[in-house]
Amino acid sequence: MKLKILRIRNFRCFREEITIDFDDITALIGKNDAGKSTIMEALDLFLNDKDPDKDDASKSGNSKDLTIICEFDELPEEVIIDDNNPTDLNNEFLLNEHGRLEIHKNYSGDLQAPKCKSISAYALHPTVDGAADLLQLKNADLKERAKKLKIDLSGIDTKLNAPIRDRIWKSFKDLKVSSCLIPLNDENAKKIWIGLANYLPTFALFKSDRISTDQDPEAQEPLKAAIKEAIKSKETELTKIAEYVQQEVEKIAQATVDKLKEMDASLATQLKPKFSALKWDSLFKATISSDDDIPINKRGSGVKRLILLNFFRAKSEQKVRGTDKGNIIYGIEEPETSQHPNNQRMLLRALCDLSVDSQVIISTHTPMLARGLEDKNLRYINIKKDKQREILVGGTQTNKQFTESLGVLPDNGVKLFIGVEGKHDIVFLINIAKNLIRDGLDIPNLEQLELSGTIIFFPVGGSNLALWTSRLQGLKRPEFHLCDRDTTPPVLPKYQTYINEINVRPNCRAICTAKKEVENYLHKDAILAAYLANGINLTITNNFADFDDVPKIIAEMVYNASANGCRQWGTLTPERQEAKIKNAKKLLNSTASLNMTKAMLDEIDPTHDLLSWFQEIKSLLV
């Protein structure tokens, strides 16, 4: 499950409702006090079940309507909510008109100690009498409702709520489905919310104003997130332990009351055994120290950042890809803080790597980080004349404001700009170059060149290619552009016009792949090994053809394998298919590319098209 949209109103500087949409990696840009930290802390309140402070309500707004709304996509195929029976969010009428899970949290911002006073799902839900309130009904009430409506419940397990709800809903000819708020903090719906919350992403927030100790929030939040994830994976076993302990405690407590009755019956009637459930994550604490036991707070500020950053990367690699359980969202304020420019480049690459498995949200004042991302990943918080805020997405119309806010001057040591269509292509090129160097080829080490600032990658985002050609032309630096061909010969490559424009400029070279896209250069054995490492055993007997849609084919194979024949790819909505294709593309470029060898490349690319890209880069560097 991933965060798609955040909406905030009456929270600090955001009086009027504002909407921010998120990608795998999203950069928040804006002047000081524009609201970047407010967005981060709104997510922290929502996803980590925290309460606002007494001063968090907007001073000029409606403090009783402090509201945070999150919409999630890439939803699990099945969920377990109010009982142990798997069900489907769509069948439970819990999705909005866009097929997303939309949760509203409203807080009592007018109180000295604000609390979350209501949790609701906004969804296309039945509104007809007798079917509108089923999520609020407990098992006995559901049975009574079915009896009242004269609905036959034979053939289903009446101990489970979901099958009863389904039977009742299907008995109506017209459910009068309409978009509405469904309370999730009333009656049985409380259990449903607890079940849903298990699937939501966890949020780890790293603030820029840390206090520099090994127990400060910045050091502890990722470790706490790891503890929560580990506990969540053993939730069933821990629940059984808690239930066992509660039963044993209640036995001895009841025995005590019984014995007390023998001595003073009137006193015993005033006593009832109560059991307080244990918060498992409060039992564990962790610190980060170096090999010589020097705590993190004794290291330099830049080193502390890098230690934590590599913790994020290690945690990301441990996550199981392809599962539908809630992922981690890393919110990192001004990650460039205390970093040398070379480390900033390394930082950007690490954040992009991290976003392959987890969502990353950063705020930044540094051109290096902003220009290294696609336009679609940038969000500019603009303060209008009336002091209200608006969110502008990167693109032709808004890049001027990005430029004025951050600047776009290149580093003095840059010798070459390398433009590709997306961030996954960058990872692919770096990994392939690393492998070929390992196998003895004399080609540029793209990873080291990027970290040293000699080259700068920039994702042009496909349709933004024309914009980037005009952006870079005045910088008078060598450029190498690699585009996907996309089209099958004899049709011209999709971006041939822009390729021609770049190639007439001095020291600039633009080419397209001879195959459909970079994934077509991956050997089947490299793909099989990548998925096997993630517990998915695929059957691929031959290498893919030059113009096969490799990510789509792989996504369908993975889905059908995980569905065990119960569901078919064709039954998924186009949006669900696209999300799974995107996940396949991530894994192919980040993991399968690491398994490539020169022998594999020689077999799948006998004309050495891919090697020619590195030769072009090498010549431009000279």
mmCIF file of N, CA, C and O in Angstrom, residues 283 412 441 591:
data_model
loop_
_atom_site.group_PDB
_atom_site.id
_atom_site.type_symbol
_atom_site.label_atom_id
_atom_site.label_comp_id
_atom_site.label_asym_id
_atom_site.label_seq_id
_atom_site.Cartn_x
_atom_site.Cartn_y
_atom_site.Cartn_z
ATOM 1 N N LEU A 283 9.089 -2.446 24.493
ATOM 2 C CA LEU A 283 10.045 -3.313 25.200
ATOM 3 C C LEU A 283 11.451 -3.218 24.621
ATOM 4 O O LEU A 283 12.417 -3.627 25.256
ATOM 5 N N ASN A 412 31.105 23.338 -10.817
ATOM 6 C CA ASN A 412 32.217 23.695 -11.699
ATOM 7 C C ASN A 412 32.957 22.487 -12.246
ATOM 8 O O ASN A 412 33.562 22.547 -13.309
ATOM 9 N N LEU A 441 36.318 -5.061 -18.791
ATOM 10 C CA LEU A 441 36.162 -4.088 -19.870
ATOM 11 C C LEU A 441 36.614 -2.703 -19.428
ATOM 12 O O LEU A 441 36.454 -2.317 -18.263
ATOM 13 N N THR A 591 17.773 -4.810 -9.485
ATOM 14 C CA THR A 591 18.292 -6.089 -8.999
ATOM 15 C C THR A 591 18.754 -7.004 -10.131
ATOM 16 O O THR A 591 19.855 -7.547 -10.089
#
